[in-house]
Every structure is written in C-alpha cells, then in structure tokens.
Amino acid sequence: MPDAQHASDAPAVTISPVPRDRAEGLIKLDVLVTDADGKPVAGLNRADFNLFEQGSSQKILSFDAFDGQGSPTEPPAQIILLIDTIALPDLLAREERVAVETYLRRNGGHLARPVSVFSFSDSGLWTVAHGSEDGNELAREIEHHDFTVVRYNVGWQAAVPNMGPKDSPALSALKALGQIATSERTVPGRKLLLWVGPDWGIEKWIGVYTQPAPSLLVFDTVWRFSDLLREAHLAFYSVMVGETSPNLLYKDYLTGVTVPRKASFMNLDRDVLAVQTGGNVMDNSQDLEKQIESCVREAGPFYRISFDPLPADHAHEYHDLKVVVDGPGLIARTTTGYYDEPYYSVNPIPPPTLVSIAQLEQLLSASHGKPDADLAKQLAGLALTERLSERRLKLLDAIASGKRARQELRILADSSAFLDPPAEDIPKDAAPGRNAQQHMLSLASRYLSTTVHKLPDFFARQTTMRFQETPFYQAGGTGIGYQRLHVVDHWTTTVRYHNGLEIVDTGPPKHKPNEGELVTIGVFGPALLGVLEMIDKQAGLTWSRWEQGERGRVAVFHYVVPVEKSIRPVWLCCLPDGDGKQAFNRYSGYQGEVSIDPESGAILRLTVHTDLQSTTPLARSDIMISYGPVEIGGKTYICPLRSISIDRARTVRTLALLNESFRSYGPYETMLNDITFDGYHLFRSESRILTGFSPSD
C-alpha cells in the first residue's frame, strides 16, 4: 500500500522490529502491588485492576506484567542508591557511608540486580559506578572515595536570577534529583531511587516567596518534576538519616497543587515525592541496612498500565489517580496524579466550524467584494462535512478570486478528500447484483494484473504543496497560538517509472518544518498491489455505492484489512523516549475505498485510512490517490493525477528544569501533502548521425 512517513532530521534513527498495533495510552503508570505483609505480588491480570481518575473509572488501554528481572521488552528494574551527606556532621556522614557499604557486602557482595551509586555532598553530585552487580567492588569504591563528578553545585543565579548567592541544601538536592532523573529519562525500564540522607529542610522555604512570579516559578517546577519522574519511570524512596522522630508535615502536601498561587516548595519535599511517585517513606526506627533492604525488595514483580487523559480545560490541570486491585489485603502503589494539558486531546484547538458544500457556496456568494485576507481568515475556521471534488473546487475558485482565499479552499478540499461526496453526487441507482459486482471486480483484477504492468517507462512532473498547522502550546506563562493548516513549502521534482519501480528525484525542499516532514511514496505501482490481492482472494471487499465521477458513473467498493493481515507499517520519527531517536514503527490495520470504472475495471480512486488504536503518538495516517487518463507517447494510460496524504501526530517538546532539559510529548500536529502529477512523457534516448563533420586534428 502507499505510505506516508512523518520523518525528522535526526542523524541516526533506531528502528525496532515492527510489531502489530495495540492500544496504548499516553499516560503510562508502573504499579507495585503488595500483600498484607508488604511483599510484592505477582500473577495478577488485567481484570484485577481498576483505575480511577478524578474519582471516576478510567479505561485501561494496555496492561503488562513484569517480574522485575528483565524480559525481551523490558530491562531489569534498576536500583539507584544515592548517599546524601550534604550539611551532615562528619561522624554521621561516615556512619551513613559505612552502613551502605555493609549492605552492599552482604551475601558475599552478590547483588540480585544492577545497582548504581551516587554521592551527593557540599561539593556536588558524584557517581561511583553504574549498573554493577558486584557489591564488594561498589563498597570499595565508596570506601576509597573513588568518585567521578557528575555536576558541581551552582548558585541560585543559574536558575532564579537575583534570589541569593548560593543554593540551599534543599535546592541543591532538587537539582541533583533533576540531573539524575533527566539522565534516567533516556533509559528504558523501571527505576527505584533510594535517597539515603538527612531531611532536605525544604519546609524552611515556605512563605519566603509571595510575589506572583516566584509562585509561578515554583508551580512550573512542581509540574515539570511530576512529568519528568513519571516519564522516567522513577519511584522515589526516602530513607532518612539523622532524624530521631519523623517529620509528618509532608502529609499536608500529598495532594497535587492545582494553581500557581498555592504552590510551595513543600510540594517538592522528598517525602512528598516518594508518595507521589509510588515509592515509599521508610520507617527510620529501623537500622539503615533494613530500610535499604525493604526498598530493594520492591524491585520485584510490577505491572504497567496505560490510559488516555481526560480532556483538560486549562494548561497544567492536575488530575489525581488511584489504582485499586481486587483481592483481600492487596494494596497498589503508583503515581498519585499527573498534570493534564488541553493539547493532549487529538482534536484541534479551537475546533473548526462544520459546513456543507452548499453552505460554503452561500458564504462565498455573499462575500463578493470582501478583501482577500478577510475571506481567507473566515475560510480558515471551517471544515467540510462532505467531499469537495476538483470540479466543484474550480467553480468555487472562480468566485474566490484572491490568492489566499483560493489557498484556503484548496486546504478545505484536501482535508475533505476522505469524506463521502454530497448527496447529489450519489446516484439513486440500485446496487448491482452479486454477479455484476463480481464481473466488475474481475475487470479490475485483469486491469491490475495486465494493463498496469504494461505501462511504459516514463517521466512525470511531481509538484508538492506541503501544509502544516501550528499547534496550541502554553507553559511558563507564555503561549503559542493555534494556527490552522497553512503552506510551509512548495516544490517540484521529477518522478521516473522504470520497470515497475517508482524512482523520485528527491531534491531537497526549500524548507523543512522543525518537527520533521511528511513523505509520500508508492503512489504508482505499489499502491495497487494490495487491491489486487484483495480481489484475487475474494476477501475484504464489499459493495458500497455508486458515485458520479468526472466521466460517468463509478462503482465504489469498501475494504477492510485487519491488523493480523496487514501489510502496511506506520512509521513516525521520533519518540521522546531514550535518546530521542527511537521511531514508532508498527503494523496497523487499515480500510478504505476503491473506485472502479465499471466498463474497463480501471482504478480511478483509492483511499487508505489507517486504523490506529493508539492515540500515542500517531493519531491519523491517511492517503488518497486519484487516477485518470493521460497521454504518453501518443497512447492513453490511466495514471496518478493527485495524491493527498494527511498525518496527525504528536510532537516532541523540550522542557527546562533547573538547568536540565528533557523531552516530553507535545501537542498534536497535522501535516498535509498535496501532490499533483502532470507533464507525463516517455523515458527514451535519441541519437542523430551528423554528416559533413570532420574533427580537427
């Protein structure tokens, strides 16, 4: 089938084996289930889980169970052990390090899973090793201070101008957490971060900042940390050192902050983050080794579920989450909430006004004398409810004489290419009988298996008009307004058809959108191979209707190809996961229509609508190709005249957080390619013998 690809300029893209499509939501949660004794529980299935968002039942789109030891699709759960000695007396700091070393040397130093060790002190963030299962070696490196610097502490000015000369221990800790979490955001799999050290003292910062700008700054930090920790699949464990009695003030801040004016640094307290990420606040009445052991035990069996967000009314709208598991004494711990965004919805913001072709004609008739810019702006807010044919478009172009208005009409026509035609273009003739339908399909099979393959080698001019929308986005008090589909590029190149192969001279466009480009390929021979297979196998094709075509009545058949029989991969570059070069690459089911000339069997129109079960990250990938008679070398052939490709995919945005940045999902964006083919001529070489010519000596 023809393909449309949403590509980026990344120099190297990782393409994994193509699996079959499955439903998968934007928000993914790692869920730990424990029994009455606090032990992780394995063996549960999807039916055992109930997800609630804002108190209402939410549909779980995907479910996976993992043992924590690793699988072909999931790495082993990772333990990150951080030794925090900042602002800690030397004697207590040494006792903390010795306790960690003693734990690592247990069982002869054989660790059940990889452990990464960090040291956090007044001099900055340091690392000992990454992913080692040799506890003795890790303990020796801690003992001999064999560290490698990750990041020195920096002052307030780097993140918050004019707020003071030096970081507090709390801000230093948050920066260290941001550094670790940002790095782990690029690594797949679940992580348990065990923060071993004294209280951050973050409650001392309550009420210090009362101006709107600092409150907004704190709120931005809160929701960005929430996004980062969830997307990094990082569960935070607060292992307290040096406190004789627990500080329970954090329990007043477990509910996510909803508006900037209520934001407090206490919303970023380590114990608050521990609860909100599905980790735990450890009981410091136990010795340090037992606390660490209790945390590591929770790296065992866990579950991952996903869902699609509810519509949000405003940016950074907090939604609380709760997972309930059926079974006596079973408790589920997971992310307790997330910040929803208006653009998480696949629908455009603002939604267009729906009009029929008749209403569009009335609008244009009444706009006589209106300035081109004003009419174009009015048309830009519309969407058609029925297909606008090329014939009708030419008539409307004659009314809307301005260049910008005509461009908006072209966008309306292209966007409607996959809709049914208006009622007056659907003849009332009765559907043909089964034998008549089979006869038309037999003619189409003969046409596809003989006539198409007899096409001569030729050249054609391919003109591409690329349209793109600017999606709505708002963060940090600033926003980008929504701009509907508009022209971003236009170029002409040459396509060559040789021995049944389509070869395109892909001269670089004058401009490439920041998020990538939509590439349409395979509209000549490959586009029709799937149709021929369906006809020959007598599968997937059913009668739909008659249509009035440009040159007479056309028979329209509908087809459906389920995902298990699909030959159509959908591909999108790139996802924010990992290093940002991982492509979304899956087979998906698809359906569409085939329009056939009932007299010759020629294919006159083909549509492909991809059945994307997931709203992440590709919501739409559709192609329409219209065919018609062209003259090549004095003979008439049926060849492509126009191709419309539409993709709607989620963009990738970069969020800044305390001198760090990480990729996250951004708004949906529609891209549309309008491609016309003309200038067909034979591919051949000619030579002449010149007489009366003598080369000079």
PDB file of C-alpha atoms in Angstrom, residues 17 68 198 201 205 210 337 554 590 592 684:
ATOM      1  CA  PRO A  17      11.206  -4.769  14.631  1.00  0.00           C
ATOM      2  CA  GLY A  68      11.479  -7.134  37.563  1.00  0.00           C
ATOM      3  CA  PRO A 198      19.194  13.841  56.100  1.00  0.00           C
ATOM      4  CA  GLY A 201      14.834  21.104  55.222  1.00  0.00           C
ATOM      5  CA  TRP A 205      11.267  27.862  52.369  1.00  0.00           C
ATOM      6  CA  THR A 210       4.974  35.795  47.924  1.00  0.00           C
ATOM      7  CA  GLY A 337      -1.545  12.168  39.898  1.00  0.00           C
ATOM      8  CA  VAL A 554     -18.203   4.929 -10.828  1.00  0.00           C
ATOM      9  CA  TYR A 590      -6.444  -0.248   7.555  1.00  0.00           C
ATOM     10  CA  GLY A 592     -10.746   2.472   2.671  1.00  0.00           C
ATOM     11  CA  ARG A 684      13.870   7.260 -24.009  1.00  0.00           C
TER      12      ARG A 684
END
